[in-house]
Amino acid sequence: MATRLRLLDDAAWVSVNDDRAAGVSEVWPVADSFCSCAPAWLAVEAFADVGADGRRVEARAHGHCVSCGAAGTTPWLPVGKVTDEGFAAVSGVRRSRRRSPPSDRGGQR
Ligand SMILES: [Zn+2]
């Protein structure tokens, strides 16, 4: 089954199979490399891109660290996973991967 990925409302929401899976105003703990905080607490302001690696949904988020104020765009971070029951969001610390997911928005699988 193909996973349909879209960005809605000027990149304020990540939509997975027509359900809103993640949105601005969420705060994500990010494990590495966003700023010098460990973890960084990223207040999400927009999404730069969304992609899927099989059933794993990932995104690059633009935002700022609520602790130190550093702003920028993250590398690819996990958003959640598509299961047989629907979409399951990641909870806890998000750790970036070093490479881009093989399919970008549009979902070729
Ligand atoms: Zn910080």
PDB file of N, CA and C and ligand atoms in Angstrom:
ATOM      1  N   MET A   1       0.849  -1.193   0.000  1.00  0.00           N
ATOM      2  CA  MET A   1       0.000   0.000   0.000  1.00  0.00           C
ATOM      3  C   MET A   1       0.884   1.242   0.000  1.00  0.00           C
ATOM      4  N   ALA A   2       0.573   2.167  -0.845  1.00  0.00           N
ATOM      5  CA  ALA A   2       1.369   3.390  -0.931  1.00  0.00           C
ATOM      6  C   ALA A   2       1.076   4.287   0.271  1.00  0.00           C
ATOM      7  N   THR A   3       2.111   4.938   0.730  1.00  0.00           N
ATOM      8  CA  THR A   3       1.953   5.934   1.786  1.00  0.00           C
ATOM      9  C   THR A   3       1.896   7.297   1.120  1.00  0.00           C
ATOM     10  N   ARG A   4       0.802   8.010   1.355  1.00  0.00           N
ATOM     11  CA  ARG A   4       0.655   9.332   0.749  1.00  0.00           C
ATOM     12  C   ARG A   4       1.136  10.402   1.726  1.00  0.00           C
ATOM     13  N   LEU A   5       2.137  11.136   1.304  1.00  0.00           N
ATOM     14  CA  LEU A   5       2.722  12.178   2.151  1.00  0.00           C
ATOM     15  C   LEU A   5       2.486  13.533   1.525  1.00  0.00           C
ATOM     16  N   ARG A   6       2.074  14.464   2.351  1.00  0.00           N
ATOM     17  CA  ARG A   6       1.895  15.831   1.857  1.00  0.00           C
ATOM     18  C   ARG A   6       2.217  16.812   2.976  1.00  0.00           C
ATOM     19  N   LEU A   7       2.543  18.030   2.569  1.00  0.00           N
ATOM     20  CA  LEU A   7       2.638  19.140   3.507  1.00  0.00           C
ATOM     21  C   LEU A   7       1.420  20.026   3.280  1.00  0.00           C
ATOM     22  N   LEU A   8       0.749  20.406   4.390  1.00  0.00           N
ATOM     23  CA  LEU A   8      -0.474  21.195   4.300  1.00  0.00           C
ATOM     24  C   LEU A   8      -0.272  22.569   4.920  1.00  0.00           C
ATOM     25  N   ASP A   9      -1.129  23.508   4.517  1.00  0.00           N
ATOM     26  CA  ASP A   9      -1.188  24.824   5.159  1.00  0.00           C
ATOM     27  C   ASP A   9       0.175  25.499   5.247  1.00  0.00           C
ATOM     28  N   ASP A  10       0.797  25.707   4.084  1.00  0.00           N
ATOM     29  CA  ASP A  10       2.103  26.370   4.045  1.00  0.00           C
ATOM     30  C   ASP A  10       3.126  25.625   4.900  1.00  0.00           C
ATOM     31  N   ALA A  11       3.132  24.310   4.780  1.00  0.00           N
ATOM     32  CA  ALA A  11       4.124  23.460   5.444  1.00  0.00           C
ATOM     33  C   ALA A  11       3.984  23.462   6.956  1.00  0.00           C
ATOM     34  N   ALA A  12       2.777  23.756   7.445  1.00  0.00           N
ATOM     35  CA  ALA A  12       2.549  23.732   8.887  1.00  0.00           C
ATOM     36  C   ALA A  12       2.212  22.333   9.396  1.00  0.00           C
ATOM     37  N   TRP A  13       1.815  21.453   8.496  1.00  0.00           N
ATOM     38  CA  TRP A  13       1.413  20.105   8.893  1.00  0.00           C
ATOM     39  C   TRP A  13       2.024  19.082   7.956  1.00  0.00           C
ATOM     40  N   VAL A  14       2.377  17.929   8.539  1.00  0.00           N
ATOM     41  CA  VAL A  14       2.709  16.754   7.748  1.00  0.00           C
ATOM     42  C   VAL A  14       1.465  15.881   7.702  1.00  0.00           C
ATOM     43  N   SER A  15       1.025  15.573   6.492  1.00  0.00           N
ATOM     44  CA  SER A  15      -0.143  14.715   6.311  1.00  0.00           C
ATOM     45  C   SER A  15       0.316  13.345   5.821  1.00  0.00           C
ATOM     46  N   VAL A  16      -0.134  12.305   6.516  1.00  0.00           N
ATOM     47  CA  VAL A  16       0.172  10.931   6.134  1.00  0.00           C
ATOM     48  C   VAL A  16      -1.144  10.235   5.838  1.00  0.00           C
ATOM     49  N   ASN A  17      -1.294   9.786   4.608  1.00  0.00           N
ATOM     50  CA  ASN A  17      -2.537   9.132   4.188  1.00  0.00           C
ATOM     51  C   ASN A  17      -3.766   9.965   4.561  1.00  0.00           C
ATOM     52  N   ASP A  18      -3.653  11.274   4.316  1.00  0.00           N
ATOM     53  CA  ASP A  18      -4.744  12.222   4.515  1.00  0.00           C
ATOM     54  C   ASP A  18      -5.110  12.467   5.978  1.00  0.00           C
ATOM     55  N   ASP A  19      -4.257  12.038   6.903  1.00  0.00           N
ATOM     56  CA  ASP A  19      -4.432  12.411   8.296  1.00  0.00           C
ATOM     57  C   ASP A  19      -3.254  13.273   8.722  1.00  0.00           C
ATOM     58  N   ARG A  20      -3.525  14.241   9.580  1.00  0.00           N
ATOM     59  CA  ARG A  20      -2.443  15.109  10.045  1.00  0.00           C
ATOM     60  C   ARG A  20      -1.615  14.365  11.079  1.00  0.00           C
ATOM     61  N   ALA A  21      -0.350  14.166  10.771  1.00  0.00           N
ATOM     62  CA  ALA A  21       0.511  13.316  11.590  1.00  0.00           C
ATOM     63  C   ALA A  21       1.417  14.122  12.510  1.00  0.00           C
ATOM     64  N   ALA A  22       1.765  15.324  12.115  1.00  0.00           N
ATOM     65  CA  ALA A  22       2.630  16.168  12.938  1.00  0.00           C
ATOM     66  C   ALA A  22       2.379  17.604  12.520  1.00  0.00           C
ATOM     67  N   GLY A  23       2.560  18.530  13.449  1.00  0.00           N
ATOM     68  CA  GLY A  23       2.268  19.911  13.112  1.00  0.00           C
ATOM     69  C   GLY A  23       3.134  20.897  13.856  1.00  0.00           C
ATOM     70  N   VAL A  24       3.053  22.152  13.399  1.00  0.00           N
ATOM     71  CA  VAL A  24       3.771  23.211  14.090  1.00  0.00           C
ATOM     72  C   VAL A  24       3.227  23.347  15.507  1.00  0.00           C
ATOM     73  N   SER A  25       4.065  23.889  16.353  1.00  0.00           N
ATOM     74  CA  SER A  25       3.810  24.103  17.777  1.00  0.00           C
ATOM     75  C   SER A  25       4.107  22.849  18.592  1.00  0.00           C
ATOM     76  N   GLU A  26       4.443  21.745  17.931  1.00  0.00           N
ATOM     77  CA  GLU A  26       4.964  20.612  18.684  1.00  0.00           C
ATOM     78  C   GLU A  26       6.389  20.940  19.124  1.00  0.00           C
ATOM     79  N   VAL A  27       6.803  20.366  20.231  1.00  0.00           N
ATOM     80  CA  VAL A  27       8.187  20.511  20.687  1.00  0.00           C
ATOM     81  C   VAL A  27       8.813  19.120  20.698  1.00  0.00           C
ATOM     82  N   TRP A  28       9.876  18.976  19.929  1.00  0.00           N
ATOM     83  CA  TRP A  28      10.529  17.668  19.790  1.00  0.00           C
ATOM     84  C   TRP A  28      11.874  17.681  20.491  1.00  0.00           C
ATOM     85  N   PRO A  29      12.135  16.704  21.340  1.00  0.00           N
ATOM     86  CA  PRO A  29      13.507  16.532  21.823  1.00  0.00           C
ATOM     87  C   PRO A  29      14.361  15.915  20.717  1.00  0.00           C
ATOM     88  N   VAL A  30      15.450  16.587  20.380  1.00  0.00           N
ATOM     89  CA  VAL A  30      16.298  16.132  19.271  1.00  0.00           C
ATOM     90  C   VAL A  30      17.671  15.780  19.833  1.00  0.00           C
ATOM     91  N   ALA A  31      18.132  14.587  19.498  1.00  0.00           N
ATOM     92  CA  ALA A  31      19.307  14.037  20.189  1.00  0.00           C
ATOM     93  C   ALA A  31      20.616  14.688  19.794  1.00  0.00           C
ATOM     94  N   ASP A  32      20.785  15.026  18.541  1.00  0.00           N
ATOM     95  CA  ASP A  32      22.144  15.389  18.151  1.00  0.00           C
ATOM     96  C   ASP A  32      22.174  16.529  17.147  1.00  0.00           C
ATOM     97  N   SER A  33      23.160  17.330  17.239  1.00  0.00           N
ATOM     98  CA  SER A  33      23.633  18.212  16.176  1.00  0.00           C
ATOM     99  C   SER A  33      22.737  19.402  15.823  1.00  0.00           C
ATOM    100  N   PHE A  34      21.632  19.609  16.503  1.00  0.00           N
ATOM    101  CA  PHE A  34      20.868  20.808  16.149  1.00  0.00           C
ATOM    102  C   PHE A  34      21.494  22.042  16.785  1.00  0.00           C
ATOM    103  N   CYS A  35      21.859  21.925  18.056  1.00  0.00           N
ATOM    104  CA  CYS A  35      22.547  23.012  18.746  1.00  0.00           C
ATOM    105  C   CYS A  35      23.380  22.353  19.817  1.00  0.00           C
ATOM    106  N   SER A  36      23.855  23.095  20.787  1.00  0.00           N
ATOM    107  CA  SER A  36      24.742  22.469  21.765  1.00  0.00           C
ATOM    108  C   SER A  36      23.981  21.866  22.940  1.00  0.00           C
ATOM    109  N   CYS A  37      22.659  21.974  22.968  1.00  0.00           N
ATOM    110  CA  CYS A  37      21.877  21.379  24.047  1.00  0.00           C
ATOM    111  C   CYS A  37      21.744  19.867  23.820  1.00  0.00           C
ATOM    112  N   ALA A  38      21.645  19.117  24.882  1.00  0.00           N
ATOM    113  CA  ALA A  38      21.486  17.672  24.771  1.00  0.00           C
ATOM    114  C   ALA A  38      20.428  17.194  25.745  1.00  0.00           C
ATOM    115  N   PRO A  39      19.215  16.883  25.321  1.00  0.00           N
ATOM    116  CA  PRO A  39      18.802  17.083  23.927  1.00  0.00           C
ATOM    117  C   PRO A  39      18.418  18.529  23.665  1.00  0.00           C
ATOM    118  N   ALA A  40      18.328  18.868  22.381  1.00  0.00           N
ATOM    119  CA  ALA A  40      17.752  20.149  21.993  1.00  0.00           C
ATOM    120  C   ALA A  40      16.228  20.022  22.064  1.00  0.00           C
ATOM    121  N   TRP A  41      15.566  21.054  22.542  1.00  0.00           N
ATOM    122  CA  TRP A  41      14.099  21.069  22.548  1.00  0.00           C
ATOM    123  C   TRP A  41      13.648  21.962  21.408  1.00  0.00           C
ATOM    124  N   LEU A  42      13.267  21.318  20.319  1.00  0.00           N
ATOM    125  CA  LEU A  42      12.972  22.033  19.089  1.00  0.00           C
ATOM    126  C   LEU A  42      11.492  22.396  19.016  1.00  0.00           C
ATOM    127  N   ALA A  43      11.201  23.697  18.994  1.00  0.00           N
ATOM    128  CA  ALA A  43       9.835  24.160  18.746  1.00  0.00           C
ATOM    129  C   ALA A  43       9.658  24.225  17.240  1.00  0.00           C
ATOM    130  N   VAL A  44       8.794  23.365  16.706  1.00  0.00           N
ATOM    131  CA  VAL A  44       8.644  23.241  15.264  1.00  0.00           C
ATOM    132  C   VAL A  44       7.831  24.419  14.726  1.00  0.00           C
ATOM    133  N   GLU A  45       8.368  25.074  13.691  1.00  0.00           N
ATOM    134  CA  GLU A  45       7.688  26.228  13.093  1.00  0.00           C
ATOM    135  C   GLU A  45       7.197  25.946  11.680  1.00  0.00           C
ATOM    136  N   ALA A  46       7.831  24.995  11.015  1.00  0.00           N
ATOM    137  CA  ALA A  46       7.424  24.628   9.651  1.00  0.00           C
ATOM    138  C   ALA A  46       8.157  23.339   9.292  1.00  0.00           C
ATOM    139  N   PHE A  47       7.708  22.726   8.233  1.00  0.00           N
ATOM    140  CA  PHE A  47       8.388  21.531   7.747  1.00  0.00           C
ATOM    141  C   PHE A  47       9.018  21.830   6.393  1.00  0.00           C
ATOM    142  N   ALA A  48      10.294  21.482   6.274  1.00  0.00           N
ATOM    143  CA  ALA A  48      11.006  21.751   5.029  1.00  0.00           C
ATOM    144  C   ALA A  48      10.748  20.651   4.009  1.00  0.00           C
ATOM    145  N   ASP A  49      10.584  19.444   4.486  1.00  0.00           N
ATOM    146  CA  ASP A  49      10.411  18.330   3.563  1.00  0.00           C
ATOM    147  C   ASP A  49       9.904  17.138   4.349  1.00  0.00           C
ATOM    148  N   VAL A  50       9.251  16.227   3.651  1.00  0.00           N
ATOM    149  CA  VAL A  50       8.783  15.005   4.275  1.00  0.00           C
ATOM    150  C   VAL A  50       9.074  13.851   3.326  1.00  0.00           C
ATOM    151  N   GLY A  51       9.420  12.716   3.883  1.00  0.00           N
ATOM    152  CA  GLY A  51       9.747  11.567   3.048  1.00  0.00           C
ATOM    153  C   GLY A  51       9.445  10.280   3.780  1.00  0.00           C
ATOM    154  N   ALA A  52       9.539   9.167   3.067  1.00  0.00           N
ATOM    155  CA  ALA A  52       9.271   7.875   3.678  1.00  0.00           C
ATOM    156  C   ALA A  52      10.350   6.886   3.276  1.00  0.00           C
ATOM    157  N   ASP A  53      10.708   6.042   4.243  1.00  0.00           N
ATOM    158  CA  ASP A  53      11.608   4.925   3.988  1.00  0.00           C
ATOM    159  C   ASP A  53      10.798   3.683   4.342  1.00  0.00           C
ATOM    160  N   GLY A  54      10.168   3.102   3.347  1.00  0.00           N
ATOM    161  CA  GLY A  54       9.226   2.028   3.637  1.00  0.00           C
ATOM    162  C   GLY A  54       8.077   2.594   4.441  1.00  0.00           C
ATOM    163  N   ARG A  55       7.883   2.097   5.661  1.00  0.00           N
ATOM    164  CA  ARG A  55       6.782   2.567   6.501  1.00  0.00           C
ATOM    165  C   ARG A  55       7.218   3.658   7.470  1.00  0.00           C
ATOM    166  N   ARG A  56       8.496   3.970   7.488  1.00  0.00           N
ATOM    167  CA  ARG A  56       8.974   5.021   8.379  1.00  0.00           C
ATOM    168  C   ARG A  56       8.800   6.375   7.717  1.00  0.00           C
ATOM    169  N   VAL A  57       8.152   7.279   8.406  1.00  0.00           N
ATOM    170  CA  VAL A  57       7.959   8.626   7.871  1.00  0.00           C
ATOM    171  C   VAL A  57       8.955   9.556   8.548  1.00  0.00           C
ATOM    172  N   GLU A  58       9.634  10.357   7.751  1.00  0.00           N
ATOM    173  CA  GLU A  58      10.655  11.265   8.264  1.00  0.00           C
ATOM    174  C   GLU A  58      10.416  12.659   7.713  1.00  0.00           C
ATOM    175  N   ALA A  59      10.936  13.635   8.433  1.00  0.00           N
ATOM    176  CA  ALA A  59      10.778  15.007   7.963  1.00  0.00           C
ATOM    177  C   ALA A  59      11.965  15.843   8.391  1.00  0.00           C
ATOM    178  N   ARG A  60      12.191  16.903   7.641  1.00  0.00           N
ATOM    179  CA  ARG A  60      13.125  17.949   8.052  1.00  0.00           C
ATOM    180  C   ARG A  60      12.283  19.112   8.543  1.00  0.00           C
ATOM    181  N   ALA A  61      12.539  19.522   9.793  1.00  0.00           N
ATOM    182  CA  ALA A  61      11.721  20.556  10.410  1.00  0.00           C
ATOM    183  C   ALA A  61      12.523  21.835  10.562  1.00  0.00           C
ATOM    184  N   HIS A  62      11.830  22.958  10.392  1.00  0.00           N
ATOM    185  CA  HIS A  62      12.438  24.251  10.674  1.00  0.00           C
ATOM    186  C   HIS A  62      11.883  24.748  12.004  1.00  0.00           C
ATOM    187  N   GLY A  63      12.767  25.237  12.861  1.00  0.00           N
ATOM    188  CA  GLY A  63      12.288  25.726  14.141  1.00  0.00           C
ATOM    189  C   GLY A  63      13.428  26.271  14.958  1.00  0.00           C
ATOM    190  N   HIS A  64      13.179  26.394  16.264  1.00  0.00           N
ATOM    191  CA  HIS A  64      14.236  26.898  17.135  1.00  0.00           C
ATOM    192  C   HIS A  64      14.240  26.115  18.438  1.00  0.00           C
ATOM    193  N   CYS A  65      15.403  26.129  19.074  1.00  0.00           N
ATOM    194  CA  CYS A  65      15.577  25.456  20.364  1.00  0.00           C
ATOM    195  C   CYS A  65      15.005  26.355  21.458  1.00  0.00           C
ATOM    196  N   VAL A  66      14.090  25.813  22.274  1.00  0.00           N
ATOM    197  CA  VAL A  66      13.480  26.653  23.301  1.00  0.00           C
ATOM    198  C   VAL A  66      14.443  26.928  24.447  1.00  0.00           C
ATOM    199  N   SER A  67      15.533  26.176  24.534  1.00  0.00           N
ATOM    200  CA  SER A  67      16.504  26.406  25.612  1.00  0.00           C
ATOM    201  C   SER A  67      17.489  27.511  25.276  1.00  0.00           C
ATOM    202  N   CYS A  68      18.105  27.435  24.098  1.00  0.00           N
ATOM    203  CA  CYS A  68      19.172  28.395  23.778  1.00  0.00           C
ATOM    204  C   CYS A  68      18.791  29.354  22.652  1.00  0.00           C
ATOM    205  N   GLY A  69      17.690  29.099  21.955  1.00  0.00           N
ATOM    206  CA  GLY A  69      17.243  30.012  20.918  1.00  0.00           C
ATOM    207  C   GLY A  69      17.836  29.771  19.551  1.00  0.00           C
ATOM    208  N   ALA A  70      18.736  28.803  19.408  1.00  0.00           N
ATOM    209  CA  ALA A  70      19.314  28.517  18.094  1.00  0.00           C
ATOM    210  C   ALA A  70      18.204  28.132  17.120  1.00  0.00           C
ATOM    211  N   ALA A  71      18.277  28.677  15.901  1.00  0.00           N
ATOM    212  CA  ALA A  71      17.243  28.404  14.909  1.00  0.00           C
ATOM    213  C   ALA A  71      17.867  27.745  13.693  1.00  0.00           C
ATOM    214  N   GLY A  72      17.060  26.983  12.992  1.00  0.00           N
ATOM    215  CA  GLY A  72      17.573  26.350  11.788  1.00  0.00           C
ATOM    216  C   GLY A  72      16.664  25.226  11.337  1.00  0.00           C
ATOM    217  N   THR A  73      17.193  24.454  10.399  1.00  0.00           N
ATOM    218  CA  THR A  73      16.446  23.329   9.846  1.00  0.00           C
ATOM    219  C   THR A  73      17.171  22.044  10.235  1.00  0.00           C
ATOM    220  N   THR A  74      16.436  21.082  10.712  1.00  0.00           N
ATOM    221  CA  THR A  74      17.037  19.833  11.173  1.00  0.00           C
ATOM    222  C   THR A  74      17.395  18.934   9.995  1.00  0.00           C
ATOM    223  N   PRO A  75      18.291  17.976  10.222  1.00  0.00           N
ATOM    224  CA  PRO A  75      18.404  16.881   9.248  1.00  0.00           C
ATOM    225  C   PRO A  75      17.140  16.015   9.325  1.00  0.00           C
ATOM    226  N   TRP A  76      17.114  14.945   8.583  1.00  0.00           N
ATOM    227  CA  TRP A  76      15.933  14.076   8.588  1.00  0.00           C
ATOM    228  C   TRP A  76      15.716  13.483   9.968  1.00  0.00           C
ATOM    229  N   LEU A  77      14.523  13.691  10.521  1.00  0.00           N
ATOM    230  CA  LEU A  77      14.168  13.146  11.824  1.00  0.00           C
ATOM    231  C   LEU A  77      12.941  12.261  11.678  1.00  0.00           C
ATOM    232  N   PRO A  78      12.854  11.216  12.507  1.00  0.00           N
ATOM    233  CA  PRO A  78      11.668  10.355  12.423  1.00  0.00           C
ATOM    234  C   PRO A  78      10.420  11.088  12.900  1.00  0.00           C
ATOM    235  N   VAL A  79       9.331  10.905  12.196  1.00  0.00           N
ATOM    236  CA  VAL A  79       8.037  11.457  12.597  1.00  0.00           C
ATOM    237  C   VAL A  79       7.165  10.350  13.158  1.00  0.00           C
ATOM    238  N   GLY A  80       7.238   9.184  12.556  1.00  0.00           N
ATOM    239  CA  GLY A  80       6.426   8.060  13.013  1.00  0.00           C
ATOM    240  C   GLY A  80       6.457   6.953  11.997  1.00  0.00           C
ATOM    241  N   LYS A  81       5.533   6.049  12.150  1.00  0.00           N
ATOM    242  CA  LYS A  81       5.548   4.826  11.368  1.00  0.00           C
ATOM    243  C   LYS A  81       4.124   4.501  10.961  1.00  0.00           C
ATOM    244  N   VAL A  82       3.986   4.038   9.732  1.00  0.00           N
ATOM    245  CA  VAL A  82       2.671   3.599   9.264  1.00  0.00           C
ATOM    246  C   VAL A  82       2.504   2.127   9.641  1.00  0.00           C
ATOM    247  N   THR A  83       1.456   1.827  10.384  1.00  0.00           N
ATOM    248  CA  THR A  83       1.188   0.446  10.777  1.00  0.00           C
ATOM    249  C   THR A  83      -0.108   0.001  10.109  1.00  0.00           C
ATOM    250  N   ASP A  84      -0.469  -1.231  10.315  1.00  0.00           N
ATOM    251  CA  ASP A  84      -1.724  -1.723   9.738  1.00  0.00           C
ATOM    252  C   ASP A  84      -2.926  -1.005  10.337  1.00  0.00           C
ATOM    253  N   GLU A  85      -2.753  -0.458  11.546  1.00  0.00           N
ATOM    254  CA  GLU A  85      -3.862   0.260  12.191  1.00  0.00           C
ATOM    255  C   GLU A  85      -3.889   1.734  11.826  1.00  0.00           C
ATOM    256  N   GLY A  86      -2.818   2.236  11.229  1.00  0.00           N
ATOM    257  CA  GLY A  86      -2.771   3.656  10.927  1.00  0.00           C
ATOM    258  C   GLY A  86      -1.393   4.206  11.223  1.00  0.00           C
ATOM    259  N   PHE A  87      -1.354   5.484  11.552  1.00  0.00           N
ATOM    260  CA  PHE A  87      -0.069   6.141  11.773  1.00  0.00           C
ATOM    261  C   PHE A  87       0.244   6.185  13.257  1.00  0.00           C
ATOM    262  N   ALA A  88       1.465   5.812  13.622  1.00  0.00           N
ATOM    263  CA  ALA A  88       1.903   5.867  15.012  1.00  0.00           C
ATOM    264  C   ALA A  88       3.048   6.865  15.111  1.00  0.00           C
ATOM    265  N   ALA A  89       2.832   7.943  15.860  1.00  0.00           N
ATOM    266  CA  ALA A  89       3.855   8.978  15.975  1.00  0.00           C
ATOM    267  C   ALA A  89       4.994   8.511  16.871  1.00  0.00           C
ATOM    268  N   VAL A  90       6.177   9.003  16.581  1.00  0.00           N
ATOM    269  CA  VAL A  90       7.337   8.752  17.433  1.00  0.00           C
ATOM    270  C   VAL A  90       7.148   9.497  18.747  1.00  0.00           C
ATOM    271  N   SER A  91       7.498   8.862  19.847  1.00  0.00           N
ATOM    272  CA  SER A  91       7.546   9.595  21.106  1.00  0.00           C
ATOM    273  C   SER A  91       8.977   9.504  21.627  1.00  0.00           C
ATOM    274  N   GLY A  92       9.338  10.467  22.448  1.00  0.00           N
ATOM    275  CA  GLY A  92      10.691  10.449  22.994  1.00  0.00           C
ATOM    276  C   GLY A  92      11.687  11.152  22.087  1.00  0.00           C
ATOM    277  N   VAL A  93      12.940  10.952  22.390  1.00  0.00           N
ATOM    278  CA  VAL A  93      14.002  11.677  21.707  1.00  0.00           C
ATOM    279  C   VAL A  93      14.120  11.233  20.256  1.00  0.00           C
ATOM    280  N   ARG A  94      14.256  12.206  19.373  1.00  0.00           N
ATOM    281  CA  ARG A  94      14.403  11.919  17.943  1.00  0.00           C
ATOM    282  C   ARG A  94      15.854  12.048  17.550  1.00  0.00           C
ATOM    283  N   ARG A  95      16.300  11.069  16.806  1.00  0.00           N
ATOM    284  CA  ARG A  95      17.708  11.002  16.429  1.00  0.00           C
ATOM    285  C   ARG A  95      17.787  11.054  14.913  1.00  0.00           C
ATOM    286  N   SER A  96      18.637  11.910  14.402  1.00  0.00           N
ATOM    287  CA  SER A  96      18.687  12.059  12.951  1.00  0.00           C
ATOM    288  C   SER A  96      19.411  10.890  12.315  1.00  0.00           C
ATOM    289  N   ARG A  97      19.082  10.635  11.067  1.00  0.00           N
ATOM    290  CA  ARG A  97      19.803   9.661  10.275  1.00  0.00           C
ATOM    291  C   ARG A  97      20.678  10.416   9.301  1.00  0.00           C
ATOM    292  N   ARG A  98      21.657   9.731   8.797  1.00  0.00           N
ATOM    293  CA  ARG A  98      22.654  10.427   7.994  1.00  0.00           C
ATOM    294  C   ARG A  98      22.268  10.548   6.525  1.00  0.00           C
ATOM    295  N   ARG A  99      21.260   9.822   6.126  1.00  0.00           N
ATOM    296  CA  ARG A  99      20.938   9.883   4.707  1.00  0.00           C
ATOM    297  C   ARG A  99      19.457  10.207   4.538  1.00  0.00           C
ATOM    298  N   SER A 100      19.114  10.622   3.360  1.00  0.00           N
ATOM    299  CA  SER A 100      17.736  10.952   3.057  1.00  0.00           C
ATOM    300  C   SER A 100      16.941   9.675   2.825  1.00  0.00           C
ATOM    301  N   PRO A 101      15.668   9.722   3.128  1.00  0.00           N
ATOM    302  CA  PRO A 101      14.833   8.564   2.797  1.00  0.00           C
ATOM    303  C   PRO A 101      14.791   8.381   1.277  1.00  0.00           C
ATOM    304  N   PRO A 102      14.616   7.142   0.836  1.00  0.00           N
ATOM    305  CA  PRO A 102      14.676   6.869  -0.613  1.00  0.00           C
ATOM    306  C   PRO A 102      13.519   7.484  -1.392  1.00  0.00           C
ATOM    307  N   SER A 103      12.393   7.705  -0.758  1.00  0.00           N
ATOM    308  CA  SER A 103      11.304   8.334  -1.500  1.00  0.00           C
ATOM    309  C   SER A 103      10.940   9.636  -0.834  1.00  0.00           C
ATOM    310  N   ASP A 104      10.742  10.657  -1.637  1.00  0.00           N
ATOM    311  CA  ASP A 104      10.332  11.923  -1.044  1.00  0.00           C
ATOM    312  C   ASP A 104       8.831  12.059  -1.200  1.00  0.00           C
ATOM    313  N   ARG A 105       8.332  13.249  -0.930  1.00  0.00           N
ATOM    314  CA  ARG A 105       6.879  13.395  -0.883  1.00  0.00           C
ATOM    315  C   ARG A 105       6.270  12.982  -2.222  1.00  0.00           C
ATOM    316  N   GLY A 106       5.149  12.345  -2.157  1.00  0.00           N
ATOM    317  CA  GLY A 106       4.584  11.739  -3.337  1.00  0.00           C
ATOM    318  C   GLY A 106       4.540  10.236  -3.167  1.00  0.00           C
ATOM    319  N   GLY A 107       5.476   9.694  -2.379  1.00  0.00           N
ATOM    320  CA  GLY A 107       5.418   8.303  -1.965  1.00  0.00           C
ATOM    321  C   GLY A 107       5.344   7.317  -3.101  1.00  0.00           C
ATOM    322  N   GLN A 108       6.465   6.794  -3.505  1.00  0.00           N
ATOM    323  CA  GLN A 108       6.466   5.871  -4.626  1.00  0.00           C
ATOM    324  C   GLN A 108       6.136   4.439  -4.203  1.00  0.00           C
ATOM    325  N   ARG A 109       5.962   4.183  -2.904  1.00  0.00           N
ATOM    326  CA  ARG A 109       5.705   2.817  -2.480  1.00  0.00           C
ATOM    327  C   ARG A 109       4.269   2.647  -2.030  1.00  0.00           C
TER     328      ARG A 109
HETATM  329 ZN    ZN B   1      19.710  24.604  22.237  1.00  0.00          ZN
END
